Amino acid sequence: MLAASEGLDTLVLEASAPGGQAGSSSKIENYLGFPTGISGAALPAAPRCRRESSAPDIAIPRQVERVDCHRPYTIHIEGHSAVRARAIVIASGAQYRKLALPDLARFEGVGIYYAATNIESTVCGGDEVIVVGGGNSAGQAAVFLARTGRHVHVLVRRDGLAATMSQYLITRIEQTPNITPSHAVRNRDARG
Ligand SMILES: Cc1cc2nc3c(=O)[nH]c(=O)nc-3n(C[C@H](O)[C@H](O)[C@H](O)COP(=O)(O)OP(=O)(O)OC[C@H]3O[C@@H](n4cnc5c(N)ncnc54)[C@H](O)[C@@H]3O)c2cc1C
């Protein structure tokens, strides 16, 4: 966005959806300029350019397959031709670590989810929910799902949440009677 506003010919290539991981968050509370928080769904639209002419070109979904590192760089896009650029910013982020569970793929999207948005909370309804992980995303998911779920169990490998979760989320979990952090049995293949 800033490169485009400086007059550079800018192309954004995104493999799946705008917003990356943040797009799947129910509410981001520490994003500068949004003191009351912003939903992940609204985030991609937030940093608008003042003039439409200074916005970058955005291509979605376009997966970058390979980059030839001779200047000018050549970026090969899956199923499409290549584009050339004098500079590339790679911000390919992270992918979810998955649990070593038998038949995991069969339940993805039908019981096992990697986000906690209104969609997942609607699907979970008033059921009991297990959130696996002790980081801030897990804490936010637990607090969010506890609003509608019967009970939320937060499964962590460590003895407590303090080493991996921000104190404001730990406090909220402690104040929410239908959330229980539980110590998970350590599994060498299942991290998170
Ligand atoms: C549910 C949830 C809640 C969160 N809440 C918060 C919060 O409240 N506060 C906070 O600070 N952080 C939060 N985070 C973490 C935050 O979203 C991430 O730290 C941040 O999004 C990382 O940004 P990124 O651009 O580095 O990577 P990502 O968000 O992972 O984005 C990388 C993008 O690159 C694309 N990509 C990867 N490879 C290719 C390729 N070959 N070709 C084209 N595109 C490609 C991916 O599709 C993806 O969209 C949350 C994360 C989640 C999952």
mmCIF file of C-alpha atoms and ligand atoms in Angstrom:
data_model
loop_
_atom_site.group_PDB
_atom_site.id
_atom_site.type_symbol
_atom_site.label_atom_id
_atom_site.label_comp_id
_atom_site.label_asym_id
_atom_site.label_seq_id
_atom_site.Cartn_x
_atom_site.Cartn_y
_atom_site.Cartn_z
ATOM 1 C CA MET A 1 0.000 0.000 0.000
ATOM 2 C CA LEU A 2 2.765 2.469 0.964
ATOM 3 C CA ALA A 3 4.862 1.515 -2.072
ATOM 4 C CA ALA A 4 1.902 2.257 -4.345
ATOM 5 C CA SER A 5 1.217 5.556 -2.613
ATOM 6 C CA GLU A 6 4.841 6.521 -3.304
ATOM 7 C CA GLY A 7 4.126 6.061 -7.004
ATOM 8 C CA LEU A 8 5.782 2.648 -7.439
ATOM 9 C CA ASP A 9 4.096 0.224 -9.818
ATOM 10 C CA THR A 10 2.984 -2.322 -7.187
ATOM 11 C CA LEU A 11 1.368 -5.751 -7.502
ATOM 12 C CA VAL A 12 0.147 -7.798 -4.497
ATOM 13 C CA LEU A 13 -0.105 -11.553 -5.070
ATOM 14 C CA GLU A 14 -2.204 -13.471 -2.527
ATOM 15 C CA ALA A 15 -2.727 -17.238 -2.653
ATOM 16 C CA SER A 16 -5.965 -17.535 -0.696
ATOM 17 C CA ALA A 17 -7.845 -14.630 0.920
ATOM 18 C CA PRO A 18 -7.060 -11.024 1.853
ATOM 19 C CA GLY A 19 -5.947 -10.474 5.410
ATOM 20 C CA GLY A 20 -3.867 -13.624 5.874
ATOM 21 C CA GLN A 21 -4.119 -15.165 9.338
ATOM 22 C CA ALA A 22 -5.528 -11.961 10.795
ATOM 23 C CA GLY A 23 -8.523 -12.282 8.472
ATOM 24 C CA SER A 24 -9.688 -15.301 10.482
ATOM 25 C CA SER A 25 -9.647 -13.469 13.829
ATOM 26 C CA SER A 26 -12.956 -12.531 15.450
ATOM 27 C CA LYS A 27 -11.445 -9.373 16.933
ATOM 28 C CA ILE A 28 -7.954 -7.903 16.870
ATOM 29 C CA GLU A 29 -7.471 -5.668 19.847
ATOM 30 C CA ASN A 30 -3.894 -4.451 19.456
ATOM 31 C CA TYR A 31 -3.914 -3.032 15.912
ATOM 32 C CA LEU A 32 -2.690 0.560 15.876
ATOM 33 C CA GLY A 33 -5.399 3.098 15.134
ATOM 34 C CA PHE A 34 -8.283 0.889 16.267
ATOM 35 C CA PRO A 35 -8.558 1.436 20.037
ATOM 36 C CA THR A 36 -11.810 -0.526 20.306
ATOM 37 C CA GLY A 37 -10.528 -3.378 18.126
ATOM 38 C CA ILE A 38 -11.318 -4.472 14.598
ATOM 39 C CA SER A 39 -12.601 -7.760 13.212
ATOM 40 C CA GLY A 40 -10.315 -9.773 10.984
ATOM 41 C CA ALA A 41 -12.899 -9.587 8.213
ATOM 42 C CA ALA A 42 -12.836 -5.760 8.265
ATOM 43 C CA LEU A 43 -9.049 -5.510 8.497
ATOM 44 C CA PRO A 44 -8.107 -5.844 4.803
ATOM 45 C CA ALA A 45 -10.339 -2.879 3.920
ATOM 46 C CA ALA A 46 -8.985 -0.667 6.708
ATOM 47 C CA PRO A 47 -5.761 0.822 5.279
ATOM 48 C CA ARG A 48 -7.307 2.512 2.260
ATOM 49 C CA CYS A 49 -5.326 4.807 0.010
ATOM 50 C CA ARG A 50 -6.432 8.408 -0.134
ATOM 51 C CA ARG A 51 -6.495 8.308 -3.912
ATOM 52 C CA GLU A 52 -7.743 5.254 -5.797
ATOM 53 C CA SER A 53 -5.005 5.831 -8.385
ATOM 54 C CA SER A 54 -2.334 5.195 -5.750
ATOM 55 C CA ALA A 55 -3.717 1.779 -4.718
ATOM 56 C CA PRO A 56 -1.685 -1.319 -5.621
ATOM 57 C CA ASP A 57 -2.965 -3.939 -8.056
ATOM 58 C CA ILE A 58 -4.151 -6.917 -6.004
ATOM 59 C CA ALA A 59 -4.391 -10.387 -7.554
ATOM 60 C CA ILE A 60 -6.340 -13.020 -5.569
ATOM 61 C CA PRO A 61 -6.076 -16.007 -5.592
ATOM 62 C CA ARG A 62 -2.618 -16.132 -7.140
ATOM 63 C CA GLN A 63 -0.089 -18.546 -5.673
ATOM 64 C CA VAL A 64 3.562 -17.716 -6.317
ATOM 65 C CA GLU A 65 5.267 -20.917 -7.396
ATOM 66 C CA ARG A 66 8.852 -19.842 -7.902
ATOM 67 C CA VAL A 67 11.082 -16.792 -8.087
ATOM 68 C CA ASP A 68 14.098 -16.412 -10.385
ATOM 69 C CA CYS A 69 16.566 -14.380 -8.377
ATOM 70 C CA HIS A 70 18.288 -12.534 -11.227
ATOM 71 C CA ARG A 71 17.443 -8.866 -11.525
ATOM 72 C CA PRO A 72 14.912 -7.977 -12.682
ATOM 73 C CA TYR A 73 13.343 -10.779 -10.632
ATOM 74 C CA THR A 74 10.871 -13.074 -12.361
ATOM 75 C CA ILE A 75 7.900 -14.254 -10.280
ATOM 76 C CA HIS A 76 6.187 -17.369 -11.607
ATOM 77 C CA ILE A 77 2.500 -17.603 -10.716
ATOM 78 C CA GLU A 78 0.757 -20.984 -10.591
ATOM 79 C CA GLY A 79 -1.252 -21.577 -13.745
ATOM 80 C CA HIS A 80 -0.401 -18.124 -15.092
ATOM 81 C CA SER A 81 2.417 -16.328 -16.823
ATOM 82 C CA ALA A 82 5.272 -14.696 -14.987
ATOM 83 C CA VAL A 83 5.707 -11.081 -13.884
ATOM 84 C CA ARG A 84 8.934 -9.147 -13.497
ATOM 85 C CA ALA A 85 9.886 -6.786 -10.714
ATOM 86 C CA ARG A 86 12.921 -4.814 -9.575
ATOM 87 C CA ALA A 87 12.095 -5.480 -5.915
ATOM 88 C CA ILE A 88 10.086 -8.154 -4.095
ATOM 89 C CA VAL A 89 8.740 -8.123 -0.547
ATOM 90 C CA ILE A 90 8.076 -11.677 0.632
ATOM 91 C CA ALA A 91 5.572 -11.823 3.501
ATOM 92 C CA SER A 92 4.362 -15.394 3.139
ATOM 93 C CA GLY A 93 3.561 -15.749 6.840
ATOM 94 C CA ALA A 94 2.953 -19.027 8.589
ATOM 95 C CA GLN A 95 0.886 -22.141 8.094
ATOM 96 C CA TYR A 96 -1.057 -23.892 10.843
ATOM 97 C CA ARG A 97 0.705 -26.701 12.646
ATOM 98 C CA LYS A 98 -1.597 -29.697 12.625
ATOM 99 C CA LEU A 99 -2.264 -32.291 15.284
ATOM 100 C CA ALA A 100 -1.102 -35.863 14.710
ATOM 101 C CA LEU A 101 -4.587 -37.342 14.867
ATOM 102 C CA PRO A 102 -5.828 -40.305 12.857
ATOM 103 C CA ASP A 103 -8.282 -39.253 10.146
ATOM 104 C CA LEU A 104 -7.626 -35.548 10.842
ATOM 105 C CA ALA A 105 -8.357 -34.479 7.265
ATOM 106 C CA ARG A 106 -11.783 -36.108 7.373
ATOM 107 C CA PHE A 107 -12.875 -33.832 10.224
ATOM 108 C CA GLU A 108 -11.348 -30.560 9.024
ATOM 109 C CA GLY A 109 -14.209 -28.147 8.497
ATOM 110 C CA VAL A 110 -16.679 -30.537 10.170
ATOM 111 C CA GLY A 111 -15.584 -30.497 13.796
ATOM 112 C CA ILE A 112 -11.943 -29.409 13.565
ATOM 113 C CA TYR A 113 -11.400 -25.750 12.700
ATOM 114 C CA TYR A 114 -8.446 -23.372 12.478
ATOM 115 C CA ALA A 115 -10.256 -20.150 13.284
ATOM 116 C CA ALA A 116 -12.776 -18.839 15.779
ATOM 117 C CA THR A 117 -15.056 -16.492 13.895
ATOM 118 C CA ASN A 118 -18.841 -16.136 13.918
ATOM 119 C CA ILE A 119 -18.987 -19.026 11.456
ATOM 120 C CA GLU A 120 -17.257 -21.484 13.823
ATOM 121 C CA SER A 121 -19.175 -20.237 16.859
ATOM 122 C CA THR A 122 -22.457 -20.764 15.001
ATOM 123 C CA VAL A 123 -21.446 -24.278 13.995
ATOM 124 C CA CYS A 124 -20.330 -25.138 17.562
ATOM 125 C CA GLY A 125 -23.589 -23.741 18.939
ATOM 126 C CA GLY A 126 -24.056 -24.556 22.627
ATOM 127 C CA ASP A 127 -21.694 -27.552 22.554
ATOM 128 C CA GLU A 128 -18.554 -28.145 24.568
ATOM 129 C CA VAL A 129 -15.499 -26.919 22.678
ATOM 130 C CA ILE A 130 -11.816 -27.796 22.964
ATOM 131 C CA VAL A 131 -9.277 -25.123 21.996
ATOM 132 C CA VAL A 132 -5.826 -26.629 21.450
ATOM 133 C CA GLY A 133 -2.896 -24.333 22.226
ATOM 134 C CA GLY A 134 -1.896 -21.791 24.833
ATOM 135 C CA GLY A 135 -0.969 -18.724 22.785
ATOM 136 C CA ASN A 136 -2.870 -15.474 22.400
ATOM 137 C CA SER A 137 -4.899 -16.759 19.460
ATOM 138 C CA ALA A 138 -6.077 -19.680 21.604
ATOM 139 C CA GLY A 139 -6.975 -17.278 24.422
ATOM 140 C CA GLN A 140 -8.985 -15.051 22.103
ATOM 141 C CA ALA A 141 -10.724 -18.063 20.601
ATOM 142 C CA ALA A 142 -11.607 -19.427 24.071
ATOM 143 C CA VAL A 143 -13.062 -16.128 25.303
ATOM 144 C CA PHE A 144 -15.018 -15.703 22.076
ATOM 145 C CA LEU A 145 -16.413 -19.252 21.953
ATOM 146 C CA ALA A 146 -17.327 -19.176 25.666
ATOM 147 C CA ARG A 147 -19.956 -16.549 24.835
ATOM 148 C CA THR A 148 -22.076 -19.166 23.065
ATOM 149 C CA GLY A 149 -20.547 -22.560 23.919
ATOM 150 C CA ARG A 150 -21.551 -24.601 26.965
ATOM 151 C CA HIS A 151 -17.972 -25.038 28.142
ATOM 152 C CA VAL A 152 -14.562 -24.331 26.589
ATOM 153 C CA HIS A 153 -11.541 -26.463 27.508
ATOM 154 C CA VAL A 154 -8.170 -24.902 26.649
ATOM 155 C CA LEU A 155 -5.661 -27.708 26.133
ATOM 156 C CA VAL A 156 -2.049 -26.697 26.820
ATOM 157 C CA ARG A 157 1.165 -28.694 27.067
ATOM 158 C CA ARG A 158 2.686 -26.519 29.793
ATOM 159 C CA ASP A 159 1.452 -26.384 33.364
ATOM 160 C CA GLY A 160 -0.170 -22.989 32.894
ATOM 161 C CA LEU A 161 -0.818 -20.196 30.445
ATOM 162 C CA ALA A 162 1.581 -17.559 31.773
ATOM 163 C CA ALA A 163 4.544 -18.535 29.575
ATOM 164 C CA THR A 164 2.639 -18.262 26.304
ATOM 165 C CA MET A 165 -0.387 -15.987 26.764
ATOM 166 C CA SER A 166 -0.750 -12.254 27.463
ATOM 167 C CA GLN A 167 -1.893 -11.438 30.991
ATOM 168 C CA TYR A 168 -5.026 -9.575 29.815
ATOM 169 C CA LEU A 169 -6.286 -12.764 28.172
ATOM 170 C CA ILE A 170 -5.364 -14.935 31.161
ATOM 171 C CA THR A 171 -7.361 -12.539 33.358
ATOM 172 C CA ARG A 172 -10.364 -12.802 31.050
ATOM 173 C CA ILE A 173 -10.163 -16.593 31.066
ATOM 174 C CA GLU A 174 -9.991 -16.606 34.859
ATOM 175 C CA GLN A 175 -13.056 -14.373 34.959
ATOM 176 C CA THR A 176 -15.043 -16.617 32.610
ATOM 177 C CA PRO A 177 -16.563 -19.531 34.557
ATOM 178 C CA ASN A 178 -17.181 -21.737 31.523
ATOM 179 C CA ILE A 179 -13.516 -21.837 30.428
ATOM 180 C CA THR A 180 -11.123 -24.387 31.943
ATOM 181 C CA PRO A 181 -7.440 -24.606 31.011
ATOM 182 C CA SER A 182 -6.353 -28.279 31.015
ATOM 183 C CA HIS A 183 -2.912 -29.819 30.883
ATOM 184 C CA ALA A 184 -2.588 -31.922 27.714
ATOM 185 C CA VAL A 185 -0.565 -35.127 27.510
ATOM 186 C CA ARG A 186 2.641 -34.347 25.639
ATOM 187 C CA ASN A 187 2.780 -35.835 22.181
ATOM 188 C CA ARG A 188 6.037 -35.509 20.244
ATOM 189 C CA ASP A 189 4.241 -35.067 16.925
ATOM 190 C CA ALA A 190 1.395 -32.845 18.077
ATOM 191 C CA ARG A 191 2.716 -29.424 18.923
ATOM 192 C CA GLY A 192 0.865 -26.173 19.457
HETATM 193 C C1 LIG B 1 -7.389 -16.500 14.844
HETATM 194 C C2 LIG B 1 -6.200 -15.553 14.907
HETATM 195 C C3 LIG B 1 -6.272 -14.418 15.701
HETATM 196 C C4 LIG B 1 -5.198 -13.525 15.771
HETATM 197 N N1 LIG B 1 -5.325 -12.405 16.552
HETATM 198 C C5 LIG B 1 -4.301 -11.532 16.625
HETATM 199 C C6 LIG B 1 -4.415 -10.334 17.410
HETATM 200 O O1 LIG B 1 -5.431 -10.065 18.031
HETATM 201 N N2 LIG B 1 -3.347 -9.508 17.453
HETATM 202 C C7 LIG B 1 -2.180 -9.773 16.767
HETATM 203 O O2 LIG B 1 -1.255 -8.977 16.841
HETATM 204 N N3 LIG B 1 -2.047 -10.895 16.017
HETATM 205 C C8 LIG B 1 -3.073 -11.765 15.930
HETATM 206 N N4 LIG B 1 -2.925 -12.906 15.190
HETATM 207 C C9 LIG B 1 -1.664 -13.159 14.541
HETATM 208 C C10 LIG B 1 -1.575 -12.322 13.258
HETATM 209 O O3 LIG B 1 -2.738 -12.537 12.473
HETATM 210 C C11 LIG B 1 -0.319 -12.736 12.503
HETATM 211 O O4 LIG B 1 0.808 -12.531 13.313
HETATM 212 C C12 LIG B 1 -0.189 -11.920 11.242
HETATM 213 O O5 LIG B 1 -1.329 -12.066 10.439
HETATM 214 C C13 LIG B 1 1.023 -12.361 10.461
HETATM 215 O O6 LIG B 1 1.005 -11.605 9.283
HETATM 216 P P1 LIG B 1 1.880 -12.001 8.047
HETATM 217 O O7 LIG B 1 1.520 -11.059 6.944
HETATM 218 O O8 LIG B 1 3.300 -12.076 8.482
HETATM 219 O O9 LIG B 1 1.478 -13.501 7.663
HETATM 220 P P2 LIG B 1 0.074 -14.164 7.293
HETATM 221 O O10 LIG B 1 -1.054 -13.504 7.982
HETATM 222 O O11 LIG B 1 0.288 -15.648 7.498
HETATM 223 O O12 LIG B 1 -0.087 -13.859 5.758
HETATM 224 C C14 LIG B 1 0.708 -14.482 4.787
HETATM 225 C C15 LIG B 1 -0.076 -14.500 3.490
HETATM 226 O O13 LIG B 1 0.789 -14.932 2.435
HETATM 227 C C16 LIG B 1 0.046 -15.762 1.575
HETATM 228 N N5 LIG B 1 0.981 -16.655 0.889
HETATM 229 C C17 LIG B 1 1.803 -17.598 1.450
HETATM 230 N N6 LIG B 1 2.524 -18.212 0.486
HETATM 231 C C18 LIG B 1 2.141 -17.642 -0.702
HETATM 232 C C19 LIG B 1 2.511 -17.864 -2.063
HETATM 233 N N7 LIG B 1 3.420 -18.784 -2.414
HETATM 234 N N8 LIG B 1 1.926 -17.109 -3.034
HETATM 235 C C20 LIG B 1 1.007 -16.147 -2.703
HETATM 236 N N9 LIG B 1 0.607 -15.907 -1.420
HETATM 237 C C21 LIG B 1 1.167 -16.650 -0.446
HETATM 238 C C22 LIG B 1 -0.906 -16.550 2.487
HETATM 239 O O14 LIG B 1 -2.031 -16.983 1.760
HETATM 240 C C23 LIG B 1 -1.261 -15.477 3.540
HETATM 241 O O15 LIG B 1 -2.430 -14.778 3.202
HETATM 242 C C24 LIG B 1 -3.991 -13.792 15.068
HETATM 243 C C25 LIG B 1 -3.915 -14.965 14.263
HETATM 244 C C26 LIG B 1 -5.006 -15.827 14.169
HETATM 245 C C27 LIG B 1 -4.922 -17.066 13.290
#
